[in-house]
PDB file of C-alpha atoms in Angstrom:
ATOM      1  CA  MET A   8     123.031  76.877  99.972  1.00  0.00           C
ATOM      2  CA  SER A   9     123.884  74.372 102.705  1.00  0.00           C
ATOM      3  CA  HIS A  10     121.487  73.196 105.353  1.00  0.00           C
ATOM      4  CA  ASP A  11     122.711  71.353 108.393  1.00  0.00           C
ATOM      5  CA  HIS A  12     119.315  69.985 109.299  1.00  0.00           C
ATOM      6  CA  ASP A  13     117.840  67.112 107.348  1.00  0.00           C
ATOM      7  CA  HIS A  14     114.099  67.206 107.827  1.00  0.00           C
ATOM      8  CA  ASP A  15     111.787  66.596 104.895  1.00  0.00           C
ATOM      9  CA  ASN A  16     110.638  69.269 102.527  1.00  0.00           C
ATOM     10  CA  GLU A  17     107.534  71.182 103.472  1.00  0.00           C
ATOM     11  CA  LEU A  18     105.237  73.279 101.318  1.00  0.00           C
ATOM     12  CA  ASP A  19     103.158  75.761 103.222  1.00  0.00           C
ATOM     13  CA  PRO A  20      99.442  75.698 102.331  1.00  0.00           C
ATOM     14  CA  PHE A  21      99.679  78.756 100.083  1.00  0.00           C
ATOM     15  CA  ALA A  22     102.629  77.383  98.146  1.00  0.00           C
ATOM     16  CA  ALA A  23     100.818  74.047  97.770  1.00  0.00           C
ATOM     17  CA  ARG A  24      97.686  75.747  96.410  1.00  0.00           C
ATOM     18  CA  VAL A  25      99.764  77.743  93.918  1.00  0.00           C
ATOM     19  CA  ARG A  26     101.386  74.487  92.743  1.00  0.00           C
ATOM     20  CA  ALA A  27      97.950  72.927  92.419  1.00  0.00           C
ATOM     21  CA  LEU A  28      96.722  75.824  90.274  1.00  0.00           C
ATOM     22  CA  GLU A  29      99.861  75.662  88.135  1.00  0.00           C
ATOM     23  CA  THR A  30      99.329  71.940  87.594  1.00  0.00           C
ATOM     24  CA  ILE A  31      95.720  72.405  86.498  1.00  0.00           C
ATOM     25  CA  LEU A  32      96.409  75.452  84.311  1.00  0.00           C
ATOM     26  CA  THR A  33      99.419  73.853  82.630  1.00  0.00           C
ATOM     27  CA  GLU A  34      97.450  70.655  81.888  1.00  0.00           C
ATOM     28  CA  LYS A  35      94.694  72.763  80.344  1.00  0.00           C
ATOM     29  CA  GLY A  36      97.227  74.615  78.208  1.00  0.00           C
ATOM     30  CA  LEU A  37      96.342  77.964  79.781  1.00  0.00           C
ATOM     31  CA  ILE A  38      99.818  78.736  81.077  1.00  0.00           C
ATOM     32  CA  ASP A  39     103.341  77.791  80.127  1.00  0.00           C
ATOM     33  CA  PRO A  40     105.672  77.432  83.138  1.00  0.00           C
ATOM     34  CA  ALA A  41     108.584  78.961  81.178  1.00  0.00           C
ATOM     35  CA  ALA A  42     106.502  82.042  80.395  1.00  0.00           C
ATOM     36  CA  ILE A  43     105.640  82.351  84.092  1.00  0.00           C
ATOM     37  CA  ASP A  44     109.351  82.523  84.917  1.00  0.00           C
ATOM     38  CA  VAL A  45     109.855  85.266  82.336  1.00  0.00           C
ATOM     39  CA  ILE A  46     107.041  87.341  83.844  1.00  0.00           C
ATOM     40  CA  VAL A  47     108.483  86.979  87.352  1.00  0.00           C
ATOM     41  CA  ASP A  48     111.953  87.972  86.152  1.00  0.00           C
ATOM     42  CA  THR A  49     110.591  90.990  84.282  1.00  0.00           C
ATOM     43  CA  TYR A  50     108.744  92.344  87.293  1.00  0.00           C
ATOM     44  CA  GLU A  51     111.547  91.596  89.711  1.00  0.00           C
ATOM     45  CA  THR A  52     114.363  93.084  87.709  1.00  0.00           C
ATOM     46  CA  LYS A  53     113.373  94.980  84.566  1.00  0.00           C
ATOM     47  CA  ILE A  54     110.330  97.106  85.356  1.00  0.00           C
ATOM     48  CA  GLY A  55     110.617  99.653  88.101  1.00  0.00           C
ATOM     49  CA  PRO A  56     110.464 103.313  89.011  1.00  0.00           C
ATOM     50  CA  ARG A  57     113.466 104.081  86.761  1.00  0.00           C
ATOM     51  CA  ASN A  58     111.007 103.898  83.854  1.00  0.00           C
ATOM     52  CA  GLY A  59     108.777 106.545  85.397  1.00  0.00           C
ATOM     53  CA  ALA A  60     111.757 108.715  86.318  1.00  0.00           C
ATOM     54  CA  ARG A  61     112.772 108.752  82.663  1.00  0.00           C
ATOM     55  CA  VAL A  62     109.271 109.872  81.656  1.00  0.00           C
ATOM     56  CA  VAL A  63     109.325 112.702  84.215  1.00  0.00           C
ATOM     57  CA  ALA A  64     112.864 113.804  83.328  1.00  0.00           C
ATOM     58  CA  LYS A  65     111.893 113.985  79.659  1.00  0.00           C
ATOM     59  CA  ALA A  66     108.817 116.060  80.519  1.00  0.00           C
ATOM     60  CA  TRP A  67     111.004 118.453  82.532  1.00  0.00           C
ATOM     61  CA  SER A  68     113.445 118.803  79.639  1.00  0.00           C
ATOM     62  CA  ASP A  69     111.152 118.859  76.636  1.00  0.00           C
ATOM     63  CA  PRO A  70     108.078 121.155  76.736  1.00  0.00           C
ATOM     64  CA  ALA A  71     106.538 119.455  73.698  1.00  0.00           C
ATOM     65  CA  TYR A  72     106.805 116.074  75.416  1.00  0.00           C
ATOM     66  CA  ALA A  73     105.376 117.544  78.646  1.00  0.00           C
ATOM     67  CA  ASP A  74     102.429 118.869  76.679  1.00  0.00           C
ATOM     68  CA  TRP A  75     101.867 115.476  75.036  1.00  0.00           C
ATOM     69  CA  LEU A  76     102.112 113.777  78.434  1.00  0.00           C
ATOM     70  CA  LYS A  77      99.469 116.134  79.776  1.00  0.00           C
ATOM     71  CA  ARG A  78      97.098 115.510  76.871  1.00  0.00           C
ATOM     72  CA  ASP A  79      97.646 111.799  76.239  1.00  0.00           C
ATOM     73  CA  ALA A  80      99.842 110.146  78.830  1.00  0.00           C
ATOM     74  CA  THR A  81      99.106 106.647  77.523  1.00  0.00           C
ATOM     75  CA  ALA A  82     100.607 107.449  74.110  1.00  0.00           C
ATOM     76  CA  ALA A  83     103.425 109.635  75.442  1.00  0.00           C
ATOM     77  CA  ILE A  84     104.544 106.870  77.799  1.00  0.00           C
ATOM     78  CA  GLU A  85     104.183 104.153  75.154  1.00  0.00           C
ATOM     79  CA  SER A  86     106.472 106.181  72.883  1.00  0.00           C
ATOM     80  CA  LEU A  87     109.269 105.309  75.335  1.00  0.00           C
ATOM     81  CA  SER A  88     108.310 101.601  75.017  1.00  0.00           C
ATOM     82  CA  TYR A  89     106.755 101.408  78.482  1.00  0.00           C
ATOM     83  CA  THR A  90     103.566  99.595  77.636  1.00  0.00           C
ATOM     84  CA  GLY A  91     100.902  98.682  80.144  1.00  0.00           C
ATOM     85  CA  ARG A  92     100.175  94.968  80.185  1.00  0.00           C
ATOM     86  CA  GLN A  93      96.634  95.421  81.355  1.00  0.00           C
ATOM     87  CA  GLY A  94      95.574  97.804  78.600  1.00  0.00           C
ATOM     88  CA  GLU A  95      95.019 100.472  81.211  1.00  0.00           C
ATOM     89  CA  HIS A  96      94.992 104.163  80.419  1.00  0.00           C
ATOM     90  CA  MET A  97      97.482 106.475  82.027  1.00  0.00           C
ATOM     91  CA  GLN A  98      96.981 110.017  83.205  1.00  0.00           C
ATOM     92  CA  ALA A  99      99.861 112.249  84.248  1.00  0.00           C
ATOM     93  CA  VAL A 100      99.038 114.721  86.992  1.00  0.00           C
ATOM     94  CA  PHE A 101     101.429 117.652  87.287  1.00  0.00           C
ATOM     95  CA  ASN A 102     102.327 119.237  90.613  1.00  0.00           C
ATOM     96  CA  THR A 103     102.253 123.033  90.588  1.00  0.00           C
ATOM     97  CA  GLU A 104     102.952 125.829  93.056  1.00  0.00           C
ATOM     98  CA  GLU A 105      99.260 125.690  94.028  1.00  0.00           C
ATOM     99  CA  THR A 106      98.497 121.969  93.961  1.00  0.00           C
ATOM    100  CA  HIS A 107     100.188 118.768  95.102  1.00  0.00           C
ATOM    101  CA  ASN A 108      98.920 115.462  93.705  1.00  0.00           C
ATOM    102  CA  LEU A 109      98.679 112.171  95.579  1.00  0.00           C
ATOM    103  CA  VAL A 110      97.745 108.764  94.133  1.00  0.00           C
ATOM    104  CA  VAL A 111      95.947 105.946  95.942  1.00  0.00           C
ATOM    105  CA  CYS A 112      93.819 102.937  95.060  1.00  0.00           C
ATOM    106  CA  THR A 113      91.084 102.767  97.659  1.00  0.00           C
ATOM    107  CA  LEU A 114      89.550  99.710  95.973  1.00  0.00           C
ATOM    108  CA  CYS A 115      92.543  97.380  95.931  1.00  0.00           C
ATOM    109  CA  SER A 116      96.002  98.158  94.585  1.00  0.00           C
ATOM    110  CA  CYS A 117      95.747  99.482  91.041  1.00  0.00           C
ATOM    111  CA  TYR A 118      99.095 101.035  90.231  1.00  0.00           C
ATOM    112  CA  PRO A 119     100.942 102.215  87.099  1.00  0.00           C
ATOM    113  CA  TRP A 120     103.030  99.038  86.750  1.00  0.00           C
ATOM    114  CA  SER A 121     104.541  99.930  83.389  1.00  0.00           C
ATOM    115  CA  VAL A 122     106.262 103.005  84.805  1.00  0.00           C
ATOM    116  CA  LEU A 123     106.665 102.206  88.519  1.00  0.00           C
ATOM    117  CA  GLY A 124     106.922  98.418  88.725  1.00  0.00           C
ATOM    118  CA  LEU A 125     104.978  96.736  91.517  1.00  0.00           C
ATOM    119  CA  PRO A 126     103.636  98.814  94.401  1.00  0.00           C
ATOM    120  CA  PRO A 127     105.378  99.047  97.789  1.00  0.00           C
ATOM    121  CA  VAL A 128     103.761  97.212 100.708  1.00  0.00           C
ATOM    122  CA  TRP A 129     102.358 100.383 102.286  1.00  0.00           C
ATOM    123  CA  TYR A 130     100.520 101.298  99.075  1.00  0.00           C
ATOM    124  CA  LYS A 131      98.613  98.007  99.232  1.00  0.00           C
ATOM    125  CA  ALA A 132      97.939  98.096 102.973  1.00  0.00           C
ATOM    126  CA  PRO A 133      94.584  99.189 104.455  1.00  0.00           C
ATOM    127  CA  PRO A 134      95.841 102.268 106.423  1.00  0.00           C
ATOM    128  CA  TYR A 135      97.165 104.067 103.345  1.00  0.00           C
ATOM    129  CA  ARG A 136      94.176 103.052 101.215  1.00  0.00           C
ATOM    130  CA  SER A 137      91.704 104.418 103.725  1.00  0.00           C
ATOM    131  CA  ARG A 138      93.594 107.415 105.104  1.00  0.00           C
ATOM    132  CA  ALA A 139      95.034 108.948 101.919  1.00  0.00           C
ATOM    133  CA  VAL A 140      91.557 110.192 100.999  1.00  0.00           C
ATOM    134  CA  ILE A 141      90.358 111.204 104.491  1.00  0.00           C
ATOM    135  CA  ASP A 142      93.543 112.838 105.725  1.00  0.00           C
ATOM    136  CA  PRO A 143      96.071 113.310 102.923  1.00  0.00           C
ATOM    137  CA  ARG A 144      97.953 116.043 104.790  1.00  0.00           C
ATOM    138  CA  GLY A 145      98.406 113.799 107.834  1.00  0.00           C
ATOM    139  CA  VAL A 146      99.541 110.892 105.644  1.00  0.00           C
ATOM    140  CA  LEU A 147     102.108 113.090 103.883  1.00  0.00           C
ATOM    141  CA  GLU A 148     103.446 114.241 107.229  1.00  0.00           C
ATOM    142  CA  GLU A 149     104.032 110.614 108.190  1.00  0.00           C
ATOM    143  CA  PHE A 150     106.125 110.355 105.047  1.00  0.00           C
ATOM    144  CA  GLY A 151     108.078 113.381 106.267  1.00  0.00           C
ATOM    145  CA  LEU A 152     106.483 115.751 103.779  1.00  0.00           C
ATOM    146  CA  THR A 153     104.947 118.862 105.328  1.00  0.00           C
ATOM    147  CA  LEU A 154     103.246 121.062 102.755  1.00  0.00           C
ATOM    148  CA  PRO A 155     102.357 124.728 103.297  1.00  0.00           C
ATOM    149  CA  ALA A 156      98.776 125.071 104.574  1.00  0.00           C
ATOM    150  CA  GLU A 157      97.777 127.075 101.491  1.00  0.00           C
ATOM    151  CA  LYS A 158      98.897 124.344  99.098  1.00  0.00           C
ATOM    152  CA  LYS A 159      95.961 122.253  97.882  1.00  0.00           C
ATOM    153  CA  ILE A 160      96.250 118.470  97.867  1.00  0.00           C
ATOM    154  CA  ARG A 161      94.411 116.598  95.150  1.00  0.00           C
ATOM    155  CA  VAL A 162      93.941 112.869  95.687  1.00  0.00           C
ATOM    156  CA  TRP A 163      93.513 110.611  92.642  1.00  0.00           C
ATOM    157  CA  ASP A 164      91.833 107.249  93.157  1.00  0.00           C
ATOM    158  CA  SER A 165      93.156 104.690  90.653  1.00  0.00           C
ATOM    159  CA  THR A 166      90.984 102.099  88.956  1.00  0.00           C
ATOM    160  CA  ALA A 167      91.626  99.041  86.812  1.00  0.00           C
ATOM    161  CA  GLU A 168      91.143 101.235  83.720  1.00  0.00           C
ATOM    162  CA  LEU A 169      92.895 104.439  84.728  1.00  0.00           C
ATOM    163  CA  ARG A 170      96.222 104.783  86.548  1.00  0.00           C
ATOM    164  CA  TYR A 171      97.981 107.975  87.546  1.00  0.00           C
ATOM    165  CA  LEU A 172     101.576 109.142  87.447  1.00  0.00           C
ATOM    166  CA  VAL A 173     102.501 112.213  89.467  1.00  0.00           C
ATOM    167  CA  VAL A 174     104.897 114.573  87.715  1.00  0.00           C
ATOM    168  CA  PRO A 175     106.690 116.367  90.550  1.00  0.00           C
ATOM    169  CA  MET A 176     107.950 119.931  90.162  1.00  0.00           C
ATOM    170  CA  ARG A 177     111.448 120.291  88.776  1.00  0.00           C
ATOM    171  CA  PRO A 178     113.830 121.309  91.566  1.00  0.00           C
ATOM    172  CA  GLN A 179     115.585 124.656  91.337  1.00  0.00           C
ATOM    173  CA  ASN A 180     119.226 124.930  90.307  1.00  0.00           C
ATOM    174  CA  THR A 181     119.017 122.116  87.783  1.00  0.00           C
ATOM    175  CA  GLU A 182     119.274 124.268  84.635  1.00  0.00           C
ATOM    176  CA  GLY A 183     121.257 122.575  81.926  1.00  0.00           C
ATOM    177  CA  TRP A 184     121.069 119.129  83.536  1.00  0.00           C
ATOM    178  CA  SER A 185     120.775 116.132  81.249  1.00  0.00           C
ATOM    179  CA  GLU A 186     117.721 113.867  81.425  1.00  0.00           C
ATOM    180  CA  GLU A 187     119.904 111.168  82.997  1.00  0.00           C
ATOM    181  CA  GLN A 188     121.015 113.536  85.768  1.00  0.00           C
ATOM    182  CA  LEU A 189     117.468 114.747  86.350  1.00  0.00           C
ATOM    183  CA  ALA A 190     116.127 111.190  86.568  1.00  0.00           C
ATOM    184  CA  GLU A 191     118.348 110.617  89.612  1.00  0.00           C
ATOM    185  CA  LEU A 192     116.297 113.210  91.518  1.00  0.00           C
ATOM    186  CA  ILE A 193     112.992 111.439  90.921  1.00  0.00           C
ATOM    187  CA  SER A 194     112.055 108.739  93.421  1.00  0.00           C
ATOM    188  CA  ARG A 195     109.222 106.242  93.264  1.00  0.00           C
ATOM    189  CA  ASP A 196     107.492 108.064  96.118  1.00  0.00           C
ATOM    190  CA  ALA A 197     107.720 111.395  94.268  1.00  0.00           C
ATOM    191  CA  MET A 198     105.754 109.806  91.417  1.00  0.00           C
ATOM    192  CA  ILE A 199     103.086 108.504  93.830  1.00  0.00           C
ATOM    193  CA  GLY A 200     102.986 111.883  95.524  1.00  0.00           C
ATOM    194  CA  THR A 201     104.210 110.893  98.989  1.00  0.00           C
ATOM    195  CA  ALA A 202     107.447 112.821  98.355  1.00  0.00           C
ATOM    196  CA  VAL A 203     108.733 115.612  96.140  1.00  0.00           C
ATOM    197  CA  ALA A 204     111.719 115.535  93.814  1.00  0.00           C
ATOM    198  CA  LYS A 205     115.079 115.623  95.597  1.00  0.00           C
ATOM    199  CA  ALA A 206     117.036 118.854  95.660  1.00  0.00           C
ATOM    200  CA  PRO A 207     120.359 118.723  93.815  1.00  0.00           C
ATOM    201  CA  ALA A 208     123.186 117.755  96.169  1.00  0.00           C
TER     202      ALA A 208
ATOM    203  CA  MET B  14     108.111 107.319 116.223  1.00  0.00           C
ATOM    204  CA  SER B  15     105.008 106.095 117.964  1.00  0.00           C
ATOM    205  CA  ARG B  16     102.875 103.775 115.920  1.00  0.00           C
ATOM    206  CA  HIS B  17      99.148 103.487 116.277  1.00  0.00           C
ATOM    207  CA  GLU B  18      96.451 101.208 114.898  1.00  0.00           C
ATOM    208  CA  GLY B  19      96.147 103.053 111.586  1.00  0.00           C
ATOM    209  CA  ALA B  20      99.875 103.597 111.179  1.00  0.00           C
ATOM    210  CA  LEU B  21     101.357 103.221 107.753  1.00  0.00           C
ATOM    211  CA  PRO B  22     103.730 100.301 107.446  1.00  0.00           C
ATOM    212  CA  ASP B  23     107.409 101.137 107.569  1.00  0.00           C
ATOM    213  CA  ASP B  24     108.759 101.610 104.121  1.00  0.00           C
ATOM    214  CA  ILE B  25     111.589  99.204 104.338  1.00  0.00           C
ATOM    215  CA  ASP B  26     113.060  98.398 100.957  1.00  0.00           C
ATOM    216  CA  GLU B  27     111.340  95.081 100.903  1.00  0.00           C
ATOM    217  CA  PRO B  28     111.760  92.742  97.942  1.00  0.00           C
ATOM    218  CA  VAL B  29     108.921  92.790  95.461  1.00  0.00           C
ATOM    219  CA  PHE B  30     107.860  89.303  96.540  1.00  0.00           C
ATOM    220  CA  SER B  31     108.677  87.858  99.937  1.00  0.00           C
ATOM    221  CA  GLU B  32     108.132  84.212  98.939  1.00  0.00           C
ATOM    222  CA  PRO B  33     108.348  82.432  95.569  1.00  0.00           C
ATOM    223  CA  TRP B  34     104.685  81.380  95.564  1.00  0.00           C
ATOM    224  CA  GLN B  35     103.693  85.050  95.630  1.00  0.00           C
ATOM    225  CA  ALA B  36     105.661  85.714  92.459  1.00  0.00           C
ATOM    226  CA  GLU B  37     104.112  82.635  90.829  1.00  0.00           C
ATOM    227  CA  ALA B  38     100.576  83.630  91.802  1.00  0.00           C
ATOM    228  CA  PHE B  39     101.210  87.115  90.441  1.00  0.00           C
ATOM    229  CA  ALA B  40     102.714  85.856  87.179  1.00  0.00           C
ATOM    230  CA  MET B  41      99.920  83.304  86.617  1.00  0.00           C
ATOM    231  CA  THR B  42      97.383  86.114  86.917  1.00  0.00           C
ATOM    232  CA  VAL B  43      99.229  88.238  84.370  1.00  0.00           C
ATOM    233  CA  ALA B  44      99.595  85.251  82.001  1.00  0.00           C
ATOM    234  CA  LEU B  45      95.915  84.296  82.265  1.00  0.00           C
ATOM    235  CA  HIS B  46      94.910  87.877  81.568  1.00  0.00           C
ATOM    236  CA  ASP B  47      97.196  87.948  78.508  1.00  0.00           C
ATOM    237  CA  LYS B  48      95.493  84.745  77.396  1.00  0.00           C
ATOM    238  CA  GLY B  49      92.150  86.564  77.568  1.00  0.00           C
ATOM    239  CA  LEU B  50      90.657  84.452  80.354  1.00  0.00           C
ATOM    240  CA  PHE B  51      89.472  87.560  82.177  1.00  0.00           C
ATOM    241  CA  SER B  52      89.571  91.324  81.808  1.00  0.00           C
ATOM    242  CA  TRP B  53      91.607  93.443  84.148  1.00  0.00           C
ATOM    243  CA  SER B  54      88.388  94.962  85.557  1.00  0.00           C
ATOM    244  CA  GLU B  55      87.109  91.500  86.417  1.00  0.00           C
ATOM    245  CA  TRP B  56      90.400  90.846  88.165  1.00  0.00           C
ATOM    246  CA  ALA B  57      90.303  94.135  90.100  1.00  0.00           C
ATOM    247  CA  ASP B  58      86.752  93.364  91.255  1.00  0.00           C
ATOM    248  CA  SER B  59      87.782  89.931  92.454  1.00  0.00           C
ATOM    249  CA  LEU B  60      90.881  91.224  94.264  1.00  0.00           C
ATOM    250  CA  SER B  61      88.989  94.130  95.760  1.00  0.00           C
ATOM    251  CA  ALA B  62      86.358  91.769  97.218  1.00  0.00           C
ATOM    252  CA  GLU B  63      89.134  89.873  99.013  1.00  0.00           C
ATOM    253  CA  VAL B  64      91.152  92.802 100.360  1.00  0.00           C
ATOM    254  CA  LYS B  65      87.961  94.504 101.602  1.00  0.00           C
ATOM    255  CA  LYS B  66      87.140  91.641 103.932  1.00  0.00           C
ATOM    256  CA  PRO B  67      87.502  92.439 107.628  1.00  0.00           C
ATOM    257  CA  GLY B  68      90.677  91.091 109.136  1.00  0.00           C
ATOM    258  CA  ALA B  69      93.083  92.224 106.417  1.00  0.00           C
ATOM    259  CA  ALA B  70      96.388  92.950 108.133  1.00  0.00           C
ATOM    260  CA  SER B  71      97.137  96.644 108.461  1.00  0.00           C
ATOM    261  CA  ASP B  72     100.789  96.054 107.556  1.00  0.00           C
ATOM    262  CA  GLY B  73      99.752  94.470 104.263  1.00  0.00           C
ATOM    263  CA  HIS B  74     101.792  91.288 104.801  1.00  0.00           C
ATOM    264  CA  ASP B  75      98.839  89.118 103.806  1.00  0.00           C
ATOM    265  CA  TYR B  76      98.298  90.904 100.489  1.00  0.00           C
ATOM    266  CA  TYR B  77      99.294  87.954  98.312  1.00  0.00           C
ATOM    267  CA  GLU B  78      97.123  85.628 100.383  1.00  0.00           C
ATOM    268  CA  HIS B  79      94.196  87.779  99.278  1.00  0.00           C
ATOM    269  CA  TRP B  80      95.601  87.797  95.759  1.00  0.00           C
ATOM    270  CA  LEU B  81      95.648  83.978  95.697  1.00  0.00           C
ATOM    271  CA  ALA B  82      92.117  83.732  97.122  1.00  0.00           C
ATOM    272  CA  ALA B  83      90.917  86.179  94.440  1.00  0.00           C
ATOM    273  CA  LEU B  84      92.587  84.129  91.694  1.00  0.00           C
ATOM    274  CA  GLU B  85      91.098  80.872  92.973  1.00  0.00           C
ATOM    275  CA  LYS B  86      87.598  82.352  93.120  1.00  0.00           C
ATOM    276  CA  LEU B  87      87.868  83.802  89.628  1.00  0.00           C
ATOM    277  CA  LEU B  88      89.107  80.484  88.207  1.00  0.00           C
ATOM    278  CA  ALA B  89      86.298  78.630  89.975  1.00  0.00           C
ATOM    279  CA  ALA B  90      83.739  81.126  88.641  1.00  0.00           C
ATOM    280  CA  LYS B  91      85.115  80.634  85.113  1.00  0.00           C
ATOM    281  CA  GLY B  92      84.826  76.865  85.482  1.00  0.00           C
ATOM    282  CA  VAL B  93      88.582  76.421  84.997  1.00  0.00           C
ATOM    283  CA  ALA B  94      89.551  75.051  88.413  1.00  0.00           C
ATOM    284  CA  GLY B  95      86.975  74.131  91.043  1.00  0.00           C
ATOM    285  CA  LYS B  96      87.764  74.460  94.739  1.00  0.00           C
ATOM    286  CA  GLY B  97      87.511  70.697  95.277  1.00  0.00           C
ATOM    287  CA  ASP B  98      90.041  69.977  92.533  1.00  0.00           C
ATOM    288  CA  VAL B  99      92.456  72.549  93.918  1.00  0.00           C
ATOM    289  CA  ASP B 100      92.040  71.187  97.476  1.00  0.00           C
ATOM    290  CA  THR B 101      92.769  67.630  96.315  1.00  0.00           C
ATOM    291  CA  LEU B 102      95.810  68.597  94.260  1.00  0.00           C
ATOM    292  CA  ALA B 103      97.178  70.921  96.942  1.00  0.00           C
ATOM    293  CA  ALA B 104      96.994  68.076  99.476  1.00  0.00           C
ATOM    294  CA  ALA B 105      98.838  65.840  96.999  1.00  0.00           C
ATOM    295  CA  TRP B 106     101.540  68.483  96.580  1.00  0.00           C
ATOM    296  CA  GLU B 107     101.933  68.756 100.365  1.00  0.00           C
ATOM    297  CA  ARG B 108     102.292  64.960 100.684  1.00  0.00           C
ATOM    298  CA  ALA B 109     104.731  64.929  97.760  1.00  0.00           C
ATOM    299  CA  ALA B 110     106.840  67.625  99.430  1.00  0.00           C
ATOM    300  CA  HIS B 111     106.876  65.714 102.670  1.00  0.00           C
ATOM    301  CA  ALA B 112     107.979  62.510 100.913  1.00  0.00           C
ATOM    302  CA  THR B 113     110.758  64.236  98.968  1.00  0.00           C
ATOM    303  CA  PRO B 114     114.217  64.107 100.552  1.00  0.00           C
ATOM    304  CA  HIS B 115     115.637  67.491 101.400  1.00  0.00           C
ATOM    305  CA  GLY B 116     117.586  69.056  98.572  1.00  0.00           C
ATOM    306  CA  LYS B 117     115.721  67.136  95.861  1.00  0.00           C
ATOM    307  CA  PRO B 118     113.179  68.863  93.633  1.00  0.00           C
ATOM    308  CA  ILE B 119     109.607  68.363  94.754  1.00  0.00           C
ATOM    309  CA  LEU B 120     107.642  66.494  92.079  1.00  0.00           C
ATOM    310  CA  LEU B 121     103.989  65.590  92.176  1.00  0.00           C
ATOM    311  CA  GLU B 122     104.983  61.979  91.349  1.00  0.00           C
ATOM    312  CA  ASN B 123     106.555  61.802  94.797  1.00  0.00           C
ATOM    313  CA  ASP B 124     103.104  61.859  96.414  1.00  0.00           C
ATOM    314  CA  PRO B 125     102.847  58.481  98.193  1.00  0.00           C
ATOM    315  CA  GLY B 126      99.064  58.776  98.001  1.00  0.00           C
ATOM    316  CA  LEU B 127      99.175  58.754  94.222  1.00  0.00           C
TER     317      LEU B 127
END
C-alpha cells in the first residue's frame, strides 16, 4: 500500500494498550504471538455461519440427527467437528408452526461461536440486548420479519455456559434437496431467529 | 426508514473486526482462557460489567473498547498485569510508534524514552 504523506507512525491509545498487554503476557509466557495470529485467522476466515447451516441442513435431512440435536445439541454439533472453545453447552431450539424462537444475550454478548462465528454488531449493541426481551415482535419487524399474531415468540437469553442455536423450519418445495443445497437457504440471522429460512428461488 | 434512539444498528456486512487491535484483544482473551487463566464465566462477568456501564454506544461501535477494559481489569485482578504497568508500557509503545519512520515496523526498542 502506498502513502503519499510522510508523517510518523501513530498508535491510538487502545492499540497501544493492547501492545502493552501483549508485551507483558508474552514476557510471562502466558501467550505466544504466533498462536494469537492463528486464533485471529481462524475467527476471521474459518469459523462462521456456514458451520451452523450445515448442522441445520443435516437436521432437516436426517430425523435421527434432528432427534439427537434436540436431546444433546453439544454432542450432535461436536460430531461434525464444531467444538466450542469455551466449553459451553449448546441447546438447539426448533421453530414450529406454533412457536418462533429468538436468541439474545442480555448480559453481554454470549453467542454460539463454534457454529455461527463472531456475532454481528447489532447483536452486541444495547438496543437489541434490551429490546429483544421486552418487544420481540417489534424487533423482528425491524428485521423485516412480521409473524402472524397467533404465533408465539420464545426468547432465549444466552449465558457463558449455555448458548442457543435456532433451527428454522424447512421451507416448502425442497423435497429431495441435498444437504449442501439446503444449507444455502439458511442464513446467520435465521439461526439467531431474526429471520426465517429463505424460500427456494 | 426513520431511526430513533433505541434503533437497532444497520446490519451492514461489517468485517468481524474493524481494527487490528480488536482482533488481538479478542485472540489474547481466547488464548488466556485456553491457558486456564480464567473461566469463561469469569470472563462473561467481567465483560458484562463493562458493557452495562452507562454511556455504551447504542450502535455498538465501542464494543471492543469495553472488551479491552474487561480484559485489563481481569488481568489486574489476577495479579498478572497491573494498571500502572500497562499505563507505563502503553506510553512507551506510543512514543516508540511516534519515533518510528513511516513504513517501518513499530518496535518497542524505538522508544526514545527507553
